[in-house]
mmCIF file of C-alpha atoms and ligand atoms in Angstrom:
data_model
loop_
_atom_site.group_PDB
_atom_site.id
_atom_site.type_symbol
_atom_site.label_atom_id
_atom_site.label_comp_id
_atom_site.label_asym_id
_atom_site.label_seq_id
_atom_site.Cartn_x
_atom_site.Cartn_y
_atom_site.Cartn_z
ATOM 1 C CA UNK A 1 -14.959 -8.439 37.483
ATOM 2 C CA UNK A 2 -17.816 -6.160 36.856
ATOM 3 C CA UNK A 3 -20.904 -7.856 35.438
ATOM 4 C CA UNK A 4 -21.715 -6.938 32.346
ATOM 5 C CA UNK A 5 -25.628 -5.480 31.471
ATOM 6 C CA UNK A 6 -26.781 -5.576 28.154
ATOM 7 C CA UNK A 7 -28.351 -2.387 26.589
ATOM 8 C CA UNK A 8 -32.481 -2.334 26.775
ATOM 9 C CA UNK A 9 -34.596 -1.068 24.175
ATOM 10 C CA UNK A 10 -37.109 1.589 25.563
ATOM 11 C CA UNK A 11 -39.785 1.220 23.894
ATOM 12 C CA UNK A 12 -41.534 4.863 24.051
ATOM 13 C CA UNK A 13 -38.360 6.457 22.950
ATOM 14 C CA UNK A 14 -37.145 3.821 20.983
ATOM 15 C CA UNK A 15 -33.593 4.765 22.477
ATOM 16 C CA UNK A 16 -31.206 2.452 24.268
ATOM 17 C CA UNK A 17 -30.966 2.686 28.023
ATOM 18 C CA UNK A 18 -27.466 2.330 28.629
ATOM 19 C CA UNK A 19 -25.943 0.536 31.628
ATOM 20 C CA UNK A 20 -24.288 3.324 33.933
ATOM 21 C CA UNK A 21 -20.535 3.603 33.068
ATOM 22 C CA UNK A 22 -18.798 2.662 36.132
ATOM 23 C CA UNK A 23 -16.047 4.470 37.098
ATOM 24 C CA UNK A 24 -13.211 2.166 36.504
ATOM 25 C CA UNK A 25 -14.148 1.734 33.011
ATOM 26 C CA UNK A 26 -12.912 5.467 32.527
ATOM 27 C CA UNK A 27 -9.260 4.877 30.952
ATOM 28 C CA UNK A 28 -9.599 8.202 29.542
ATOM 29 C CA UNK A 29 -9.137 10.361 32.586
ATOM 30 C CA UNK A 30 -5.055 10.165 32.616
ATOM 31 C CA UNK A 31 -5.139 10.655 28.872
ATOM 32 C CA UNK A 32 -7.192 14.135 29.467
ATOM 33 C CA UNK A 33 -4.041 16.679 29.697
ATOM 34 C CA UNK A 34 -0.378 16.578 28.361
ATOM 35 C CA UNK A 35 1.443 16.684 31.912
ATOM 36 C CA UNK A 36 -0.580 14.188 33.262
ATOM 37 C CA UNK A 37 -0.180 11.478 30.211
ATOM 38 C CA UNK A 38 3.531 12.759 30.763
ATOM 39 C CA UNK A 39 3.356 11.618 34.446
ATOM 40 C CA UNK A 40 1.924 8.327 34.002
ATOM 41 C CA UNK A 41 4.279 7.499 30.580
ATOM 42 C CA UNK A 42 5.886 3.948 31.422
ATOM 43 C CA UNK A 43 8.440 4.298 28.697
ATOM 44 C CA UNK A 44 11.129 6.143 27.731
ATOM 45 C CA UNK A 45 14.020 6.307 25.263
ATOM 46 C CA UNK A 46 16.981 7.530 26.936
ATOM 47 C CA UNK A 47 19.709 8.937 25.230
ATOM 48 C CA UNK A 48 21.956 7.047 26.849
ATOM 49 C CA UNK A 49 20.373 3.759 25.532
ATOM 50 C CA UNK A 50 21.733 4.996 21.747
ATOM 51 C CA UNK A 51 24.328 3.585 19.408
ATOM 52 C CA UNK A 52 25.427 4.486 16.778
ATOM 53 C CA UNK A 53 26.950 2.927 13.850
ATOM 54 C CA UNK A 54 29.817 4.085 10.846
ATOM 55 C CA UNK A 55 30.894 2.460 7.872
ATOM 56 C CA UNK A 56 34.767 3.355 7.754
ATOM 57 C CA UNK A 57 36.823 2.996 4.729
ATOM 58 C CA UNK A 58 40.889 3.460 3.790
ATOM 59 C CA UNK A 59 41.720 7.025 2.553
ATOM 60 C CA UNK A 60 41.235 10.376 3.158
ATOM 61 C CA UNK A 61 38.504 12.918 3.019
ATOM 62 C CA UNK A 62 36.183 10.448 1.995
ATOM 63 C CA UNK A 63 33.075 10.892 2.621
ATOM 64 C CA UNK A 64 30.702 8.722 0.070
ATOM 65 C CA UNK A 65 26.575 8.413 0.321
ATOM 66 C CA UNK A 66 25.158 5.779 0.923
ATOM 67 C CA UNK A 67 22.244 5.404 -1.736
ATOM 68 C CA UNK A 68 19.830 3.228 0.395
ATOM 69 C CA UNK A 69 20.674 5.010 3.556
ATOM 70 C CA UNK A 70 19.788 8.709 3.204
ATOM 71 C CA UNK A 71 21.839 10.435 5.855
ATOM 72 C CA UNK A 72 24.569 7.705 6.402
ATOM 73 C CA UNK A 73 28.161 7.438 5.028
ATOM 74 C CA UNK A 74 30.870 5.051 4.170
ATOM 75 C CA UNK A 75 33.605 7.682 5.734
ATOM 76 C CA UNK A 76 37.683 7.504 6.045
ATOM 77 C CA UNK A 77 39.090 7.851 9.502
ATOM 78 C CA UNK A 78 39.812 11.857 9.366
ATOM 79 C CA UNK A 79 35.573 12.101 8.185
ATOM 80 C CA UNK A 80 34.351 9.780 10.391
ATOM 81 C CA UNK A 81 36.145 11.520 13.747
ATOM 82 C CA UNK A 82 34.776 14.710 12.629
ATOM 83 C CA UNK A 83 31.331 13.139 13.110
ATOM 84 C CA UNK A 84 32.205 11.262 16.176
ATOM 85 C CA UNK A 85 32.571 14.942 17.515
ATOM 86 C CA UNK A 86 29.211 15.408 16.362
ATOM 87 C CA UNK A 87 27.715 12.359 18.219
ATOM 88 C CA UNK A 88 29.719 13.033 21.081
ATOM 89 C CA UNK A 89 28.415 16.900 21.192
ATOM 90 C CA UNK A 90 24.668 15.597 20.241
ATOM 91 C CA UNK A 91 25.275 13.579 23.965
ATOM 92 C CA UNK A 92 25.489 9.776 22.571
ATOM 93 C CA UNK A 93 27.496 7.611 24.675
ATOM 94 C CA UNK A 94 28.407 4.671 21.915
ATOM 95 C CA UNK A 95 29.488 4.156 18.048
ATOM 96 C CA UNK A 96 28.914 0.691 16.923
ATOM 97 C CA UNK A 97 32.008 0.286 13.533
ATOM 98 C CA UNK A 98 32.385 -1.686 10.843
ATOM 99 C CA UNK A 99 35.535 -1.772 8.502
ATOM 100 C CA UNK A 100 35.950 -1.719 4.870
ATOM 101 C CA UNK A 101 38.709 -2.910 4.029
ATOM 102 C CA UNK A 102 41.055 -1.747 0.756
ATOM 103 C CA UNK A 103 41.391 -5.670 -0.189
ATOM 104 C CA UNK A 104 39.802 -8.528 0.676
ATOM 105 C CA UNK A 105 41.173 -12.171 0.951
ATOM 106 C CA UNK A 106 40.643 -15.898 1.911
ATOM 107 C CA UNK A 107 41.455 -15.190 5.685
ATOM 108 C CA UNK A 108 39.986 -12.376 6.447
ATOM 109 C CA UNK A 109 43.035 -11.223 7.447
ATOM 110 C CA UNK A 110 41.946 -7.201 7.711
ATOM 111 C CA UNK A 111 39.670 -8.071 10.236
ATOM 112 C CA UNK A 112 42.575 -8.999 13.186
ATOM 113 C CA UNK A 113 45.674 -6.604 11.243
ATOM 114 C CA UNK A 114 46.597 -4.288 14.562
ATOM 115 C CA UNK A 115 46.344 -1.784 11.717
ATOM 116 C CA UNK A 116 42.991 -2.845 9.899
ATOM 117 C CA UNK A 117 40.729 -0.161 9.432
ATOM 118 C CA UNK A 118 38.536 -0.943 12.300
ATOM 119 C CA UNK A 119 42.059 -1.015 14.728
ATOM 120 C CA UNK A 120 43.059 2.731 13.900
ATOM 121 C CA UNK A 121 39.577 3.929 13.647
ATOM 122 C CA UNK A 122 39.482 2.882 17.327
ATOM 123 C CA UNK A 123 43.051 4.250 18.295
ATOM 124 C CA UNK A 124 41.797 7.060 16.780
ATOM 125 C CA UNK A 125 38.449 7.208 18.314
ATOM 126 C CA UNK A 126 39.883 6.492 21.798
ATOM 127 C CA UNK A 127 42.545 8.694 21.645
ATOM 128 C CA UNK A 128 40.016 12.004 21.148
ATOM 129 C CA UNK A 129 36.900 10.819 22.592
ATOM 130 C CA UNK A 130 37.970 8.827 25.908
ATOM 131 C CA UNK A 131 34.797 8.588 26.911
ATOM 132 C CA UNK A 132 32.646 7.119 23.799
ATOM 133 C CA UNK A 133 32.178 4.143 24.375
ATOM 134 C CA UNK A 134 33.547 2.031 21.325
ATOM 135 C CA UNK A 135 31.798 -1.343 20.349
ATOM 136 C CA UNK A 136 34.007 -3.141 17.491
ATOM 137 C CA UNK A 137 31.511 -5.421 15.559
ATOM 138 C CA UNK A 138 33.285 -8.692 15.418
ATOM 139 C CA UNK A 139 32.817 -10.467 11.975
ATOM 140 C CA UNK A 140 35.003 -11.505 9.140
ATOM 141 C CA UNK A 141 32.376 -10.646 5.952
ATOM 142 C CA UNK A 142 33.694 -7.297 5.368
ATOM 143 C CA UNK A 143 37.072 -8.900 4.977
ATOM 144 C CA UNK A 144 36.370 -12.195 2.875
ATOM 145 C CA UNK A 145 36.677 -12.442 -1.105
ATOM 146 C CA UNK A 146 33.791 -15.024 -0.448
ATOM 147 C CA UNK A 147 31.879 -12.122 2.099
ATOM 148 C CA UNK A 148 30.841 -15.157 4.477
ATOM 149 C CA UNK A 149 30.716 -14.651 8.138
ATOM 150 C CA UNK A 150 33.582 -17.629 8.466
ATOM 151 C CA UNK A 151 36.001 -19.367 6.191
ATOM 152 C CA UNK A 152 34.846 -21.398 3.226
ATOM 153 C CA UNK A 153 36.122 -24.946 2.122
ATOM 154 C CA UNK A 154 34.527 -26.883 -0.920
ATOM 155 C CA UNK A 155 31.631 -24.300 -0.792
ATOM 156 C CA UNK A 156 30.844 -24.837 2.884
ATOM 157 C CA UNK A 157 31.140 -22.116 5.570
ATOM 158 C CA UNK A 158 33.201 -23.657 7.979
ATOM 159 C CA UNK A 159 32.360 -23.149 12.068
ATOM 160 C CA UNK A 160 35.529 -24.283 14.379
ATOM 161 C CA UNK A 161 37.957 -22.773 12.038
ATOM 162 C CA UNK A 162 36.792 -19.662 11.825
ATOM 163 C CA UNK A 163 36.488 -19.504 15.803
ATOM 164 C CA UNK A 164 40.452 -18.875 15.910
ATOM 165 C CA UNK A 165 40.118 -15.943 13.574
ATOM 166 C CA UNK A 166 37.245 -14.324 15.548
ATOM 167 C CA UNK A 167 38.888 -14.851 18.424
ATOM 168 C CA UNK A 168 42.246 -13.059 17.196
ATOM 169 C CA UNK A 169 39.989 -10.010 15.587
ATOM 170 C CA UNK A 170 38.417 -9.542 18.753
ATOM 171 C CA UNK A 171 42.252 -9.760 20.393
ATOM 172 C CA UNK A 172 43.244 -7.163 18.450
ATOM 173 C CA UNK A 173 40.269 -5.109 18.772
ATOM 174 C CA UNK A 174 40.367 -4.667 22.406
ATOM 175 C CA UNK A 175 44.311 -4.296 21.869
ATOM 176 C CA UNK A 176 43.380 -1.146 19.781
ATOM 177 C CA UNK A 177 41.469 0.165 22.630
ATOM 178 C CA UNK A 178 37.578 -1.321 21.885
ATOM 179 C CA UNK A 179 35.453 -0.736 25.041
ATOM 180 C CA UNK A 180 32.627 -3.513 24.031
ATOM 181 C CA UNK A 181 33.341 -6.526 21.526
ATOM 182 C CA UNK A 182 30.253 -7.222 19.511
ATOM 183 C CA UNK A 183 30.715 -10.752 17.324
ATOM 184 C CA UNK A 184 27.831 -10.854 14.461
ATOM 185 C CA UNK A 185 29.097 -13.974 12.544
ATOM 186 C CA UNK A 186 26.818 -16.388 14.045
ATOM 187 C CA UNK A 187 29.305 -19.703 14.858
ATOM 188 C CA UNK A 188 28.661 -22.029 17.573
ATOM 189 C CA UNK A 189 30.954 -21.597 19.957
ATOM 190 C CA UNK A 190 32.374 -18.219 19.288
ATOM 191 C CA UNK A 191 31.097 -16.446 22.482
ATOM 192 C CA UNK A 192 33.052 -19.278 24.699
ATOM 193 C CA UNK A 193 36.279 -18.868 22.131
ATOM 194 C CA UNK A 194 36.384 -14.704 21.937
ATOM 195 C CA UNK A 195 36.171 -15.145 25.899
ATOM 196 C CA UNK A 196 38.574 -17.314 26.727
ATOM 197 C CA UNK A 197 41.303 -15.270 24.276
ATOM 198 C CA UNK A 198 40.170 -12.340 25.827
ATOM 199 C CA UNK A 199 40.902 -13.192 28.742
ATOM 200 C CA UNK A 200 44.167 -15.014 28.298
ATOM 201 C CA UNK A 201 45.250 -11.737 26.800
ATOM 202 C CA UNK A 202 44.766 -9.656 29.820
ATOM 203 C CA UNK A 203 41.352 -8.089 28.661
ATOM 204 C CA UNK A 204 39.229 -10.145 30.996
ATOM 205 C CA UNK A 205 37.277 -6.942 31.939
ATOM 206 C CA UNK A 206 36.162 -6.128 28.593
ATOM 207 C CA UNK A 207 32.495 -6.924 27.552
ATOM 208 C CA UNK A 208 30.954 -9.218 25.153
ATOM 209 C CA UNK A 209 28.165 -7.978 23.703
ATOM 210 C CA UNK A 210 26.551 -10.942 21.603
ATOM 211 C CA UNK A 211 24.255 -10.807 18.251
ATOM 212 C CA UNK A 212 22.634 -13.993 19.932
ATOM 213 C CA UNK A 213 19.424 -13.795 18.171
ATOM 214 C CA UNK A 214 20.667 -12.943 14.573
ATOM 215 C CA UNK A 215 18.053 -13.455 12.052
ATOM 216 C CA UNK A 216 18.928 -14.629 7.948
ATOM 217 C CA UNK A 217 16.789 -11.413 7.416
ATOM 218 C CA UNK A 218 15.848 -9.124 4.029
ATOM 219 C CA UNK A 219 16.400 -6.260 5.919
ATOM 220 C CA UNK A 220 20.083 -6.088 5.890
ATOM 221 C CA UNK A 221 19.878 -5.221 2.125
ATOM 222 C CA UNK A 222 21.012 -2.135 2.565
ATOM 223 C CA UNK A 223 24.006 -2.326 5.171
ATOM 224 C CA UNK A 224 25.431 -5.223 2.653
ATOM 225 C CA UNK A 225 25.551 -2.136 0.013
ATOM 226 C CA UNK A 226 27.255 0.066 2.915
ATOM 227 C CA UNK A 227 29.602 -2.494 4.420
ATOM 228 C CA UNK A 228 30.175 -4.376 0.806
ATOM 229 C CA UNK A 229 29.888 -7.417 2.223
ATOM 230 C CA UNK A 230 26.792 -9.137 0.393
ATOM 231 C CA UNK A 231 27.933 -13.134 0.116
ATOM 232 C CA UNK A 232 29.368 -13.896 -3.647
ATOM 233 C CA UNK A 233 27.743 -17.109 -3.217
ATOM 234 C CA UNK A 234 24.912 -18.586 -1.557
ATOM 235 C CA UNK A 235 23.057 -16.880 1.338
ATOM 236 C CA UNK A 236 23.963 -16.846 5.331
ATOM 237 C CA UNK A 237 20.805 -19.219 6.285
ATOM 238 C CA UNK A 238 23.048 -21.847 7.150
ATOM 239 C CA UNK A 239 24.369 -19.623 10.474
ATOM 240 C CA UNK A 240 21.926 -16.857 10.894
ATOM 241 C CA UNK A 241 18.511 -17.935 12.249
ATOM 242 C CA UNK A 242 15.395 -18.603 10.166
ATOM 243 C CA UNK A 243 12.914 -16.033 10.465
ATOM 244 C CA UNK A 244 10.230 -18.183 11.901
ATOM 245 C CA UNK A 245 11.795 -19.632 15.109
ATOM 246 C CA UNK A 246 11.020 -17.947 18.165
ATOM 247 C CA UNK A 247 11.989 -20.529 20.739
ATOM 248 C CA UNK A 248 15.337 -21.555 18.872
ATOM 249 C CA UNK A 249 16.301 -17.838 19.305
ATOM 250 C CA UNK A 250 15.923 -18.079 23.133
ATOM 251 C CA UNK A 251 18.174 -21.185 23.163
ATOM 252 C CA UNK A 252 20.738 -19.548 21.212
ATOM 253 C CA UNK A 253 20.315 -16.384 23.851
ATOM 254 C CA UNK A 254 20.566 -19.090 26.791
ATOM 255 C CA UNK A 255 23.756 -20.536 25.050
ATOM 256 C CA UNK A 256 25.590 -17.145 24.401
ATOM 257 C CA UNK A 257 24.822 -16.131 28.299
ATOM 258 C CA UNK A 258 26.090 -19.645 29.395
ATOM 259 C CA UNK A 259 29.664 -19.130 27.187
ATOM 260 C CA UNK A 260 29.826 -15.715 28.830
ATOM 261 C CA UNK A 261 28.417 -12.644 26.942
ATOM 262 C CA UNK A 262 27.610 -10.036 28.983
ATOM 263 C CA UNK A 263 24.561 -8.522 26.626
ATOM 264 C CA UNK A 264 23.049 -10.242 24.412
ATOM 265 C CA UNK A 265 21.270 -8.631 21.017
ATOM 266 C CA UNK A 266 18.220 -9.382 19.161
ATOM 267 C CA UNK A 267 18.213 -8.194 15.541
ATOM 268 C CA UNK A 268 16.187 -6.785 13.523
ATOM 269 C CA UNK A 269 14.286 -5.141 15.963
ATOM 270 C CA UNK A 270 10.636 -4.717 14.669
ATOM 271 C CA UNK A 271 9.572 -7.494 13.516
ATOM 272 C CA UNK A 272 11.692 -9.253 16.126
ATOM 273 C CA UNK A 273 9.755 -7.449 19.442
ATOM 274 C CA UNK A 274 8.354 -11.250 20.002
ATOM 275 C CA UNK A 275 11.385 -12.530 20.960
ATOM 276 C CA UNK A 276 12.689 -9.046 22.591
ATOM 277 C CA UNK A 277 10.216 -9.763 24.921
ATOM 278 C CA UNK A 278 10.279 -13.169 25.646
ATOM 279 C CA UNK A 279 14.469 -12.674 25.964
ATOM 280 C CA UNK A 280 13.393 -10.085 28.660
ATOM 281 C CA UNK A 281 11.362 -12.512 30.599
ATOM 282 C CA UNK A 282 14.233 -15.418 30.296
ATOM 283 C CA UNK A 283 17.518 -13.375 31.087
ATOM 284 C CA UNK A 284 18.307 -10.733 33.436
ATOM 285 C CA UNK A 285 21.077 -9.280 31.264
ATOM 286 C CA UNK A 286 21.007 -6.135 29.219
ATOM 287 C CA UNK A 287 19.623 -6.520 26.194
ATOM 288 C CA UNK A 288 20.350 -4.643 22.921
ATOM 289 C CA UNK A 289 18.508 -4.661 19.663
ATOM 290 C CA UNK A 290 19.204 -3.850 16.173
ATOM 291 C CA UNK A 291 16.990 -1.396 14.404
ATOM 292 C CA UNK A 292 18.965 -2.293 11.106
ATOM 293 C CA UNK A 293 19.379 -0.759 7.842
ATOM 294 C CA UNK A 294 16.259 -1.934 5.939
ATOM 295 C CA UNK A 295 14.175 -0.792 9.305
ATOM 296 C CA UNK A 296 16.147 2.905 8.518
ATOM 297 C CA UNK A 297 15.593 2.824 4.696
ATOM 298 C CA UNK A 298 11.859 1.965 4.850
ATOM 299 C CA UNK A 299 11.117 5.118 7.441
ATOM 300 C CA UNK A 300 13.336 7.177 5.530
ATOM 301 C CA UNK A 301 11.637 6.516 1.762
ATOM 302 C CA UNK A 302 8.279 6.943 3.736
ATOM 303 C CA UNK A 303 9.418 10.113 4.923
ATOM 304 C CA UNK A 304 11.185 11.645 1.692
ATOM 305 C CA UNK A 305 7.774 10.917 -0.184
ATOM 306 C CA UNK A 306 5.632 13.097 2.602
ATOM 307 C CA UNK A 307 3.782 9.969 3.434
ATOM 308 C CA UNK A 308 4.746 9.509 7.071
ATOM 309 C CA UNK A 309 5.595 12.173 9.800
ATOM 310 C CA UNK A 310 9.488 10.413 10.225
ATOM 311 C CA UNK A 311 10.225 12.044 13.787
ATOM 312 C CA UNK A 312 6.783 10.744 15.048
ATOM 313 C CA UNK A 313 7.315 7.557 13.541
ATOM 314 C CA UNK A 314 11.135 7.142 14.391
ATOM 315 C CA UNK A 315 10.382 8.067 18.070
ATOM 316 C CA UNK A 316 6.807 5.717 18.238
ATOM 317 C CA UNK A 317 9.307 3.040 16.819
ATOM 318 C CA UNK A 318 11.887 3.114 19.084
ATOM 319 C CA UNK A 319 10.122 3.477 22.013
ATOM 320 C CA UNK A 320 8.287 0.453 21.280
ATOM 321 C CA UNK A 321 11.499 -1.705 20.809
ATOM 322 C CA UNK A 322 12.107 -0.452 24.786
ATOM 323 C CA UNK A 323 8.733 -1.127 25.396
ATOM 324 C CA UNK A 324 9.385 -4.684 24.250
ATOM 325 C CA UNK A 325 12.598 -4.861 26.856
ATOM 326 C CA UNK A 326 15.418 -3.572 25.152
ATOM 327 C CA UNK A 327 17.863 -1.539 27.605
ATOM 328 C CA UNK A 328 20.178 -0.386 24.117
ATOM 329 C CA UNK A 329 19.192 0.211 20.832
ATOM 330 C CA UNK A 330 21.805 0.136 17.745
ATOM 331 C CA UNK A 331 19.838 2.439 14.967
ATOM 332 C CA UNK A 332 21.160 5.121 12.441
ATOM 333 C CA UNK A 333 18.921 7.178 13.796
ATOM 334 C CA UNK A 334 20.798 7.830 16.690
ATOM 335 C CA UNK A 335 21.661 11.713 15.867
ATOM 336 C CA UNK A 336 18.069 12.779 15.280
ATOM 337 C CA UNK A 337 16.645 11.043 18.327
ATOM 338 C CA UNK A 338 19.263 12.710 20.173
ATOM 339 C CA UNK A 339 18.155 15.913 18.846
ATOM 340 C CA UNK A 340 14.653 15.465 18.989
ATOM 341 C CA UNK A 341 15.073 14.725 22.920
ATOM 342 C CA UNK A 342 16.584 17.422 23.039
ATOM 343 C CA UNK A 343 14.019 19.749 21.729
ATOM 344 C CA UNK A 344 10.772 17.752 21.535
ATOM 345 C CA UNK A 345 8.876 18.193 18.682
HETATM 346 C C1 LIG B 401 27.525 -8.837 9.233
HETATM 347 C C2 LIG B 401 26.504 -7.889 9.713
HETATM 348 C C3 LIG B 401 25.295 -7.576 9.069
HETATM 349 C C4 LIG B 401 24.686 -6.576 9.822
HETATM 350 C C5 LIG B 401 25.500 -6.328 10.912
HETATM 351 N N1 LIG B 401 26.624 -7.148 10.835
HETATM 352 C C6 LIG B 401 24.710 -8.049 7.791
HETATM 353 C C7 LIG B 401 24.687 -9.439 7.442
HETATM 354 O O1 LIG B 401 24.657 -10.343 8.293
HETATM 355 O O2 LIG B 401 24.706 -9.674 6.228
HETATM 356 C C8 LIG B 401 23.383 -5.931 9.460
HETATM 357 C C9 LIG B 401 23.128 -4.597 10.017
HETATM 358 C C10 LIG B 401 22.105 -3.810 9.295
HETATM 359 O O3 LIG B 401 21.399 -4.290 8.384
HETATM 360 O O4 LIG B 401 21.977 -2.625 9.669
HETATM 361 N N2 LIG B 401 27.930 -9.797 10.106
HETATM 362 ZN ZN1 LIG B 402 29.399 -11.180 9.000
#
């Protein structure tokens, strides 16, 4: 440690005298020229790091907006491969889906249906693409009258029942050809259940990629408008995790690594890069995040009023989520990041 030497008045000039600036206190010398601040960059998003999510619904040649979500669709099958081509030529490696299904019931029963909507999109998917990597999300909202993450009784959302149904959806998932099973409902238990019915069904080498840090956050607004799966009743805070708990969040990462997953996911992302860190620290694992769809929707009405510069900002945002410790980053930005490293701006 240097001492420090405060500033003297002189007296005849009435100036400061400075102390001399030692050299070590010169951080600006590797910031002086592009290629050198390139040399010495210690992060960088990696296209390979990307996922990307679609919203898939029954039909044909559908292709509807999503209001909130400039630039994202809720797509049928035939839309939706057309652009997984896209992705695929853009370079991403992964496609994160979620099903809407035509009806909805009491038992979720389109989410583990070899022909639900997420089981052909894959078949599909697989069948063209080989080598995108498809991650089914695991959950049973999309598919419940209710839109809880598990089944209801007397009001309740209901934790070792629903395990059997997550378990069968994520059966039939890999059966359709899913590379990466991703469960989002937030049950005890479920990583330990999905595993061991995995398993038993001869898919013992397919990953679990856990939402083990799931947050009860605002910020999902706009995915519940694209997925149509905001709860009838009630909220989720009795299963996903309250905003404020840091240390809870690493138990429930230490819980989901001890039933088996084989990445575990923090989500949201931004507000979240607390507990990204802190998961980097405790686990050795890969570690995803979710840069979800109120993170999008806030850079993207930012950007549509002029007010922010969105590739700067989109690039300065994800970087910092890998800064934090994130080795792969779900975000619906994926296509323009993988454009942008393509041709830097
Ligand atoms: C549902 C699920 C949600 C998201 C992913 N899976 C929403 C929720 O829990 O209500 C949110 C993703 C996003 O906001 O982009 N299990
Ligand atoms: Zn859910």
């Amino acid at each position: 440690m240097k001492e420090t030497v405060a500033a003297e008045l002189d007296k005849t000039s009435n100036k400061y005298v400075l102390p001399r600036v030692t050299p070590d206190m010169r951080m600006r010398r590797l910031r002086s020229k592009a290629p050198l601040r390139a040399m010495v960059r210690e992060t960088h998003l990696r296209l390979e790091q990307l996922i990307y999510p679609f919203f898939i619904v029954e039909g044909k040649g559908i292709k509807t907006p999503i209001k909130s979500m400039p630039g994202i669709h809720q797509q049928s099958i035939d839309e939706m491969l057309k652009e997984a081509e896209e992705a695929v030529n853009l370079g991403l490696s992964a496609v994160l889906l979620f099903g809407i299904p035509s009806s909805k019931d009491s038992q979720a029963s389109g989410a583990w249906s070899d022909d639900g909507i997420v089981q052909r999109a894959t078949r599909e998917l697989k069948k063209r693409f080989p080598d995108l990597m498809v991650i089914a999300d695991t959950c049973l909202c999309e598919y419940m009258d209710h839109g809880h993450c598990g089944l209801v009784h007397d009001g309740k959302v209901l934790n070792d029942p629903s395990l059997e149904i997550l378990a069968r959806s994520a059966v039939s998932q890999a059966a359709a050809g899913a590379d990466i099973i991703a469960p989002s409902d937030m049950m005890d238990g479920r990583i330990a259940a999905i595993r061991a019915a995995l398993d038993a069904n001869g898919f013992e080498n397919i990953p679990i990629m856990a939402y083990s840090a799931k947050f009860s956050s605002a910020l999902y607004g706009p995915f519940r408008e694209a997925a149509e799966s905001a709860p009838q009743f009630g909220d989720r805070k009795s299963y996903q995790m309250d905003p404020a708990n840091g240390r809870e969040a690493l138990r429930e990462v230490e819980l989901d690594i001890q039933e088996g997953a084989d990445i575990v996911m923090i989500k949201p992302a931004l507000p979240y890069l607390d507990v990204i860190s802190q998961t980097r620290n405790l686990t050795k694992l890969p570690i995803a995040a979710y840069n979800v769809s109120g993170e999008y929707s806030m850079v993207k009405a930012a950007a549509a009023n002029g007010w922010i510069d969105e590739q700067k900002v989109v690039m300065e945002c994800l970087t910092g989520i890998v800064r934090a410790g994130a080795d792969l980053v779900i975000t619906y930005h994926a296509k323009d990041v993988a454009q942008w490293l393509k041709q830097p701006g």
